Tab-separated table of C-alpha atoms in Angstrom:
chain	number	residue	atom	x	y	z
C	45	UNK	CA	0.050	-0.306	-0.156
C	46	UNK	CA	2.662	2.442	-1.596
C	47	UNK	CA	1.134	5.751	-0.872
C	48	UNK	CA	2.395	9.215	-1.276
C	49	UNK	CA	5.476	10.438	-0.102
C	50	UNK	CA	6.039	13.795	0.627
C	51	UNK	CA	9.154	16.035	1.746
C	52	UNK	CA	12.264	14.145	2.079
C	53	UNK	CA	11.911	11.074	0.989
C	54	UNK	CA	12.387	13.186	-2.499
C	55	UNK	CA	15.553	13.291	-1.031
C	56	UNK	CA	16.008	10.368	0.072
C	57	UNK	CA	15.019	8.449	-3.638
C	58	UNK	CA	18.337	9.802	-4.378
C	59	UNK	CA	20.364	6.999	-2.638
C	60	UNK	CA	19.793	4.189	-5.115
C	61	UNK	CA	20.913	0.741	-2.560
C	62	UNK	CA	21.012	-1.914	-4.654
C	63	UNK	CA	20.626	-4.376	-2.176
C	64	UNK	CA	18.420	-8.083	-2.790
C	65	UNK	CA	18.446	-10.901	-0.773
C	66	UNK	CA	17.493	-13.784	-3.172
C	67	UNK	CA	18.462	-16.692	-0.161
C	68	UNK	CA	18.153	-17.367	2.944
C	69	UNK	CA	20.826	-20.352	2.884
C	70	UNK	CA	23.450	-18.856	0.770
C	71	UNK	CA	22.284	-18.183	-3.424
C	72	UNK	CA	20.574	-20.738	-5.310
C	73	UNK	CA	22.270	-23.381	-6.106
C	74	UNK	CA	22.195	-26.081	-9.101
C	75	UNK	CA	21.047	-29.106	-6.949
C	76	UNK	CA	17.270	-27.972	-7.529
C	77	UNK	CA	14.223	-30.093	-6.841
C	78	UNK	CA	11.433	-29.372	-8.284
C	79	UNK	CA	9.227	-31.074	-6.077
C	80	UNK	CA	9.785	-28.247	-3.131
C	81	UNK	CA	7.405	-26.302	-6.015
C	82	UNK	CA	8.516	-22.207	-5.662
C	83	UNK	CA	6.237	-19.305	-5.321
C	84	UNK	CA	4.853	-16.851	-7.511
C	85	UNK	CA	4.402	-13.560	-6.566
C	86	UNK	CA	2.471	-10.685	-8.434
C	87	UNK	CA	1.216	-7.111	-5.581
C	88	UNK	CA	2.504	-3.976	-4.370
C	89	UNK	CA	4.415	-2.782	-1.567
C	90	UNK	CA	3.184	-5.573	0.721
C	91	UNK	CA	5.675	-8.491	-1.339
C	92	UNK	CA	7.954	-6.226	-3.290
C	93	UNK	CA	10.599	-7.479	-2.191
C	94	UNK	CA	12.840	-5.356	-4.905
C	95	UNK	CA	11.770	-4.641	-7.764
C	96	UNK	CA	11.101	-0.811	-7.408
C	97	UNK	CA	14.783	-0.908	-6.545
C	98	UNK	CA	15.923	-0.782	-10.289
C	99	UNK	CA	13.024	1.038	-11.564
C	100	UNK	CA	13.309	5.383	-11.430
C	101	UNK	CA	10.559	5.904	-9.208
C	102	UNK	CA	9.573	8.156	-6.200
C	103	UNK	CA	8.191	4.636	-4.147
C	104	UNK	CA	11.823	3.103	-3.081
C	105	UNK	CA	12.011	1.413	0.544
C	106	UNK	CA	15.863	0.744	-0.014
C	107	UNK	CA	16.733	2.865	2.374
C	108	UNK	CA	18.067	2.699	6.568
C	109	UNK	CA	16.026	1.903	8.742
C	110	UNK	CA	13.562	-0.518	6.447
C	111	UNK	CA	15.221	-4.073	6.761
C	112	UNK	CA	16.555	-3.354	10.432
C	113	UNK	CA	15.556	-7.229	11.379
C	114	UNK	CA	15.725	-8.836	7.602
C	115	UNK	CA	18.574	-11.360	8.996
C	116	UNK	CA	19.287	-12.651	4.855
C	117	UNK	CA	20.388	-9.357	4.278
C	118	UNK	CA	22.134	-8.610	8.018
C	119	UNK	CA	19.646	-5.904	8.246
C	120	UNK	CA	20.408	-4.143	5.542
C	121	UNK	CA	18.260	-2.736	3.423
C	122	UNK	CA	16.575	-5.373	0.351
C	123	UNK	CA	13.417	-2.803	-0.842
C	124	UNK	CA	11.170	-4.437	1.230
C	125	UNK	CA	8.394	-1.850	2.359
C	126	UNK	CA	9.189	-2.758	6.261
C	127	UNK	CA	11.200	-4.003	8.968
C	128	UNK	CA	11.620	-7.423	8.502
C	129	UNK	CA	10.476	-10.163	5.858
C	130	UNK	CA	6.964	-9.455	4.301
C	131	UNK	CA	4.040	-12.009	4.714
C	132	UNK	CA	4.818	-14.064	1.455
C	133	UNK	CA	8.533	-14.418	2.474
C	134	UNK	CA	6.905	-15.519	5.974
C	135	UNK	CA	4.610	-18.287	3.638
C	136	UNK	CA	7.523	-18.726	1.352
C	137	UNK	CA	9.597	-20.469	4.986
C	138	UNK	CA	6.892	-22.296	6.023
C	139	UNK	CA	5.962	-24.398	2.864
C	140	UNK	CA	9.707	-25.487	2.744
C	141	UNK	CA	11.348	-23.324	0.352
C	142	UNK	CA	14.476	-23.231	0.287
C	143	UNK	CA	14.954	-19.248	-0.849
C	144	UNK	CA	12.472	-16.403	-1.103
C	145	UNK	CA	11.177	-15.393	-4.529
C	146	UNK	CA	14.049	-13.431	-6.611
C	147	UNK	CA	12.334	-10.217	-7.525
C	148	UNK	CA	12.260	-10.124	-10.751
C	149	UNK	CA	14.231	-7.245	-12.313
C	150	UNK	CA	17.364	-7.823	-10.039
C	151	UNK	CA	20.756	-9.146	-11.885
C	152	UNK	CA	20.532	-13.097	-10.427
C	153	UNK	CA	16.434	-13.740	-11.598
C	154	UNK	CA	18.329	-15.864	-14.068
C	155	UNK	CA	19.316	-19.417	-14.677
C	156	UNK	CA	18.150	-22.084	-12.183
C	157	UNK	CA	17.143	-19.121	-9.081
C	158	UNK	CA	13.772	-18.930	-11.468
C	159	UNK	CA	12.850	-22.688	-9.966
C	160	UNK	CA	12.401	-20.995	-7.426
C	161	UNK	CA	9.649	-18.609	-7.445
C	162	UNK	CA	10.050	-15.052	-8.727
C	163	UNK	CA	9.047	-11.679	-7.445
C	164	UNK	CA	7.412	-9.503	-9.413
C	165	UNK	CA	5.518	-6.850	-6.465
C	166	UNK	CA	5.813	-3.092	-6.881
C	167	UNK	CA	5.610	-0.839	-4.616
C	168	UNK	CA	2.538	2.020	-5.728
C	169	UNK	CA	1.174	-0.926	-8.660
C	170	UNK	CA	-2.305	-2.113	-8.639
C	171	UNK	CA	-4.466	-3.702	-11.263
C	172	UNK	CA	-5.537	-1.108	-13.069
C	173	UNK	CA	-2.652	0.484	-14.764
C	174	UNK	CA	-3.286	4.184	-14.279
C	175	UNK	CA	-2.886	3.766	-10.332
C	176	UNK	CA	0.319	4.391	-8.942
C	177	UNK	CA	1.031	7.290	-11.736
C	178	UNK	CA	1.582	9.674	-8.892
C	179	UNK	CA	5.258	7.742	-8.198
C	180	UNK	CA	6.712	8.165	-12.257
C	181	UNK	CA	7.427	4.388	-12.291
C	182	UNK	CA	6.203	1.161	-10.945
C	183	UNK	CA	4.357	-2.421	-12.674
C	184	UNK	CA	0.833	-2.799	-12.774
C	185	UNK	CA	-0.619	-6.277	-12.468
C	186	UNK	CA	-0.652	-6.100	-16.029
C	187	UNK	CA	3.007	-6.234	-16.336
C	188	UNK	CA	3.642	-8.129	-14.058
C	189	UNK	CA	1.971	-10.790	-15.430
C	190	UNK	CA	3.486	-10.050	-18.762
C	191	UNK	CA	7.117	-10.250	-17.389
C	192	UNK	CA	5.765	-14.295	-15.657
C	193	UNK	CA	5.254	-14.929	-19.146
C	194	UNK	CA	8.910	-14.460	-19.650
C	195	UNK	CA	9.679	-16.328	-16.944
C	196	UNK	CA	7.045	-18.987	-18.252
C	197	UNK	CA	9.701	-19.829	-21.435
C	198	UNK	CA	12.360	-19.863	-19.113
C	199	UNK	CA	11.074	-22.875	-16.848
C	200	UNK	CA	10.541	-24.343	-20.550
C	201	UNK	CA	13.960	-24.022	-20.999
C	202	UNK	CA	15.013	-25.258	-17.899
C	203	UNK	CA	12.219	-28.361	-17.420
C	204	UNK	CA	11.298	-28.713	-20.997
C	205	UNK	CA	7.809	-28.021	-22.119
C	206	UNK	CA	5.854	-31.091	-20.249
C	207	UNK	CA	8.242	-30.542	-16.973
C	208	UNK	CA	7.202	-27.137	-16.961
C	209	UNK	CA	4.156	-27.493	-17.580
C	210	UNK	CA	3.548	-30.451	-13.978
C	211	UNK	CA	5.701	-27.942	-12.732
C	212	UNK	CA	3.318	-24.811	-12.972
C	213	UNK	CA	0.825	-26.475	-12.600
C	214	UNK	CA	1.263	-28.736	-9.374
C	215	UNK	CA	3.645	-28.072	-7.344
C	216	UNK	CA	3.721	-23.803	-7.800
C	217	UNK	CA	2.115	-21.437	-5.593
C	218	UNK	CA	0.627	-18.136	-7.690
C	219	UNK	CA	0.242	-15.556	-4.297
C	220	UNK	CA	-1.496	-11.946	-5.766
C	221	UNK	CA	-1.435	-9.248	-3.064
C	222	UNK	CA	-2.991	-6.262	-4.787
C	223	UNK	CA	-5.782	-3.681	-4.948
C	224	UNK	CA	-5.379	-1.310	-2.104
C	225	UNK	CA	-2.901	1.177	-4.843
C	226	UNK	CA	-6.256	1.429	-6.569
C	227	UNK	CA	-7.856	3.391	-3.631
C	228	UNK	CA	-5.137	4.657	-1.964
C	229	UNK	CA	-3.400	6.372	-5.220
C	230	UNK	CA	-6.127	5.906	-7.792
C	231	UNK	CA	-9.474	6.822	-6.762
C	232	UNK	CA	-9.205	8.154	-3.380
C	233	UNK	CA	-6.489	10.880	-4.658
C	234	UNK	CA	-7.375	13.985	-4.834
C	235	UNK	CA	-4.797	15.140	-7.115
C	236	UNK	CA	-5.798	13.135	-10.076
C	237	UNK	CA	-8.541	11.422	-9.293
C	238	UNK	CA	-10.924	14.018	-9.043
C	239	UNK	CA	-11.786	13.713	-12.696
C	240	UNK	CA	-12.532	10.367	-12.765
C	241	UNK	CA	-14.836	10.400	-9.671
C	242	UNK	CA	-16.850	12.891	-10.693
C	243	UNK	CA	-17.771	11.327	-13.761
C	244	UNK	CA	-17.220	7.335	-12.315
C	245	UNK	CA	-19.064	5.587	-8.920
C	246	UNK	CA	-17.791	3.930	-7.289
C	247	UNK	CA	-20.166	0.929	-8.562
C	248	UNK	CA	-18.093	1.625	-11.890
C	249	UNK	CA	-14.714	1.869	-10.644
C	250	UNK	CA	-14.744	-1.768	-8.852
C	251	UNK	CA	-16.762	-2.999	-11.613
C	252	UNK	CA	-13.414	-1.845	-13.816
C	253	UNK	CA	-11.202	-3.560	-11.057
C	254	UNK	CA	-12.884	-6.414	-11.036
C	255	UNK	CA	-12.963	-7.229	-15.074
C	256	UNK	CA	-9.230	-6.460	-15.159
C	257	UNK	CA	-8.159	-8.749	-12.452
C	258	UNK	CA	-10.480	-11.261	-13.977
C	259	UNK	CA	-8.452	-11.015	-17.673
C	260	UNK	CA	-4.983	-10.868	-15.718
C	261	UNK	CA	-5.831	-14.527	-13.301
C	262	UNK	CA	-7.069	-15.859	-16.789
C	263	UNK	CA	-3.817	-14.832	-18.407
C	264	UNK	CA	-1.838	-16.615	-16.043
C	265	UNK	CA	-4.376	-20.130	-15.831
C	266	UNK	CA	-3.824	-20.166	-19.476
C	267	UNK	CA	0.219	-19.549	-18.716
C	268	UNK	CA	-0.588	-22.946	-16.632
C	269	UNK	CA	-0.733	-21.279	-12.642
C	270	UNK	CA	-3.367	-23.576	-11.365
C	271	UNK	CA	-3.029	-23.081	-7.781
C	272	UNK	CA	-4.069	-19.440	-6.841
C	273	UNK	CA	-4.425	-17.808	-2.921
C	274	UNK	CA	-5.424	-13.888	-3.436
C	275	UNK	CA	-5.626	-11.420	-1.400
C	276	UNK	CA	-8.462	-8.629	-0.737
C	277	UNK	CA	-8.277	-5.151	0.215
C	278	UNK	CA	-7.177	-4.719	3.618
C	279	UNK	CA	-9.273	-1.616	6.602
C	280	UNK	CA	-6.736	0.845	4.134
C	281	UNK	CA	-8.848	3.313	6.421
C	282	UNK	CA	-7.014	2.047	9.931
C	283	UNK	CA	-3.194	2.376	8.463
C	284	UNK	CA	-1.555	5.828	9.991
C	285	UNK	CA	-1.245	7.241	6.944
C	286	UNK	CA	-4.996	7.255	6.792
C	287	UNK	CA	-5.731	8.419	10.847
C	288	UNK	CA	-3.459	11.169	11.023
C	289	UNK	CA	-3.967	13.130	7.599
C	290	UNK	CA	-7.602	13.053	8.635
C	291	UNK	CA	-6.674	13.925	12.009
C	292	UNK	CA	-8.681	10.943	14.457
C	293	UNK	CA	-8.549	9.352	16.924
C	294	UNK	CA	-6.555	5.866	18.521
C	295	UNK	CA	-9.710	4.029	17.704
C	296	UNK	CA	-11.112	5.314	14.158
C	297	UNK	CA	-10.856	4.475	11.220
C	298	UNK	CA	-11.370	6.655	7.946
C	299	UNK	CA	-15.115	5.194	6.815
C	300	UNK	CA	-15.229	6.224	2.478
C	301	UNK	CA	-12.078	4.138	1.961
C	302	UNK	CA	-12.994	0.886	4.802
C	303	UNK	CA	-16.008	1.230	2.546
C	304	UNK	CA	-14.736	1.340	-0.847
C	305	UNK	CA	-12.067	-1.743	0.392
C	306	UNK	CA	-15.489	-3.484	1.409
C	307	UNK	CA	-17.365	-3.167	-2.368
C	308	UNK	CA	-14.182	-4.294	-3.859
C	309	UNK	CA	-14.364	-7.514	-1.352
C	310	UNK	CA	-17.355	-8.259	-2.529
C	311	UNK	CA	-16.841	-8.540	-5.775
C	312	UNK	CA	-13.657	-9.879	-5.651
C	313	UNK	CA	-15.900	-12.658	-3.347
C	314	UNK	CA	-17.528	-13.565	-5.882
C	315	UNK	CA	-15.371	-13.102	-8.900
C	316	UNK	CA	-12.888	-16.150	-6.812
C	317	UNK	CA	-16.788	-18.366	-7.288
C	318	UNK	CA	-17.108	-17.990	-10.716
C	319	UNK	CA	-13.066	-18.308	-11.232
C	320	UNK	CA	-13.596	-21.558	-9.855
C	321	UNK	CA	-16.316	-22.706	-11.308
C	322	UNK	CA	-14.827	-21.669	-15.339
C	323	UNK	CA	-11.327	-22.799	-15.170
C	324	UNK	CA	-10.799	-26.597	-14.637
C	325	UNK	CA	-8.094	-28.251	-12.266
C	326	UNK	CA	-7.524	-24.441	-10.748
C	327	UNK	CA	-8.370	-23.738	-7.256
C	328	UNK	CA	-8.862	-20.036	-6.661
C	329	UNK	CA	-7.926	-19.138	-2.560
C	330	UNK	CA	-9.386	-16.187	-0.411
C	331	UNK	CA	-7.401	-14.537	1.774
C	332	UNK	CA	-9.473	-12.527	3.717
C	333	UNK	CA	-6.998	-9.771	4.773
C	334	UNK	CA	-9.339	-7.276	6.295
C	335	UNK	CA	-11.121	-9.045	8.747
C	336	UNK	CA	-7.451	-10.560	9.601
C	337	UNK	CA	-5.799	-7.203	10.184
C	338	UNK	CA	-8.790	-5.817	11.057
C	339	UNK	CA	-8.689	-7.966	14.484
C	340	UNK	CA	-4.985	-7.297	14.692
C	341	UNK	CA	-5.800	-3.785	15.192
C	342	UNK	CA	-8.952	-3.943	17.331
C	343	UNK	CA	-7.830	-6.773	19.871
C	344	UNK	CA	-4.332	-5.297	19.376
C	345	UNK	CA	-3.209	-5.811	22.991
C	346	UNK	CA	-4.279	-9.516	23.076
C	347	UNK	CA	-1.642	-10.083	20.338
C	348	UNK	CA	0.889	-8.290	22.362
C	349	UNK	CA	0.635	-5.012	21.016
C	350	UNK	CA	1.217	-1.590	22.648
C	351	UNK	CA	-0.024	0.611	19.483
C	352	UNK	CA	-1.956	-0.314	16.105
C	353	UNK	CA	-2.601	3.518	15.757
C	354	UNK	CA	1.515	4.602	15.781
C	355	UNK	CA	3.941	4.186	13.531
C	356	UNK	CA	7.293	2.529	14.708
C	357	UNK	CA	8.672	4.416	12.051
C	358	UNK	CA	7.944	7.452	10.507
C	359	UNK	CA	6.765	11.552	10.842
C	360	UNK	CA	4.163	14.138	10.993
C	361	UNK	CA	1.055	14.178	12.993
C	362	UNK	CA	0.124	12.566	15.878
C	363	UNK	CA	0.897	8.608	14.740
C	364	UNK	CA	3.786	9.845	13.065
C	365	UNK	CA	1.643	8.890	9.314
C	366	UNK	CA	2.781	11.258	6.990
C	367	UNK	CA	6.447	11.024	5.994
C	368	UNK	CA	8.406	7.651	5.215
C	369	UNK	CA	10.615	5.642	7.025
C	370	UNK	CA	13.763	6.930	6.162
C	371	UNK	CA	17.178	7.346	7.809
C	372	UNK	CA	15.906	10.542	9.425
C	373	UNK	CA	12.540	9.625	11.266
C	374	UNK	CA	12.326	8.608	14.343
C	375	UNK	CA	11.198	5.019	15.772
C	376	UNK	CA	10.208	3.142	18.345
C	377	UNK	CA	12.583	1.399	20.458
C	378	UNK	CA	10.467	-2.276	20.498
C	379	UNK	CA	9.396	-2.912	17.040
C	380	UNK	CA	7.871	-6.220	18.033
C	381	UNK	CA	4.496	-4.442	19.514
C	382	UNK	CA	4.142	-2.065	16.938
C	383	UNK	CA	1.116	-3.777	14.383
C	384	UNK	CA	2.847	-0.985	11.610
C	385	UNK	CA	6.495	-0.011	10.770
C	386	UNK	CA	5.920	2.479	9.086
C	387	UNK	CA	2.721	5.145	7.991
C	388	UNK	CA	1.050	2.326	5.857
C	389	UNK	CA	2.948	-1.188	5.878
C	390	UNK	CA	2.346	-3.373	8.824
C	391	UNK	CA	5.677	-4.705	11.291
C	392	UNK	CA	7.038	-8.157	10.822
C	393	UNK	CA	5.374	-9.378	14.648
C	394	UNK	CA	2.115	-8.480	12.821
C	395	UNK	CA	3.110	-9.896	9.561
C	396	UNK	CA	3.647	-13.243	11.316
C	397	UNK	CA	0.176	-13.728	12.532
C	398	UNK	CA	-1.146	-12.858	9.662
C	399	UNK	CA	0.772	-15.234	7.458
C	400	UNK	CA	0.294	-18.549	10.216
C	401	UNK	CA	-3.403	-17.189	9.639
C	402	UNK	CA	-2.979	-17.989	6.017
C	403	UNK	CA	-1.169	-21.270	6.280
C	404	UNK	CA	-3.087	-22.819	8.869
C	405	UNK	CA	-6.116	-20.623	9.602
C	406	UNK	CA	-9.858	-22.186	9.225
C	407	UNK	CA	-12.622	-20.397	6.460
C	408	UNK	CA	-12.916	-17.237	8.618
C	409	UNK	CA	-9.421	-16.116	7.167
C	410	UNK	CA	-9.117	-18.284	4.124
C	411	UNK	CA	-11.073	-20.315	1.881
C	412	UNK	CA	-11.931	-22.421	0.978
C	413	UNK	CA	-8.647	-23.735	2.503
C	414	UNK	CA	-5.828	-22.832	3.487
C	415	UNK	CA	-2.053	-22.698	2.186
C	416	UNK	CA	-1.001	-25.448	3.599
C	417	UNK	CA	-3.887	-27.648	2.233
C	418	UNK	CA	-3.304	-25.601	-0.753
C	419	UNK	CA	0.037	-26.367	-1.114
C	420	UNK	CA	-0.088	-29.958	-1.115
C	421	UNK	CA	-3.053	-30.348	-3.454
């Protein structure tokens, strides 16, 4: 959920630290075992593992103290928009994959490394191509699928056509975490969207999103993707940025933003049911990120947090929610006690709770099956 970055960020993005970490046990080895499967990760800054490091963009996280708890890089920033691992990183580890999915734009996303999975996520990206244009550059979902098409051909060369098809259909999981920016950095962004909102109702905008996503998921299916997990849009009205700029109290959220997310999420649920029925052999799993994150925010103390409103790393306003995390930001002393790492993204501690529910939870948060069951299909 990368959002408009202001003030001192323009100075920070001049630094271009090309540090990514593709593995947690060293470089990808030649003795890859296809039976371990792969994670192909699509989405926005919630899952970006470093792609935006290689783009001339205003949406970057490759500056300290981002990544301060990311052990694979020794605490150095990798381009992940959190203090440690993303949800996609944690899920990959738990499902037995010995390497993180390598960022598609990184120089080491070649050869057998792609058999551990590839991450196409991009801070600022959305379902709609216009989403995130305020950042100058980002990879939208259409472009991410285009890039997977290139990876698909590489896998054919590595494994042979028949084995590659089996590998993708039976041993690989395709995760899609996208949609928040389509509201935060498109429909709800005053600088860019006033005209659009005059001519397009929320219903029509959500319709456009669903139609685009249907096409994108169907394209992946035609490229032999079969096991899908799609996250819905979280409670974007409750992030520190939204609370700060709207001058809300600690227990309040922005009603319009959450209402749009709920509207989209209802349509997404219907879409995935249709795709499960109409695309033979495919399994589309819905991750109910909205209810899961709202539960953590509402009952944060039950999960060991001391705040679900204030960003651990950031500056500006009551909740440190205006200027993104960077070298001059204030930072909390105990990062494990904050639901939010920065004005927009969860901390690793929160990501661990979310990932655990997606891996092993019941249908309240992940349906029709959790990710361990999906992996075993």
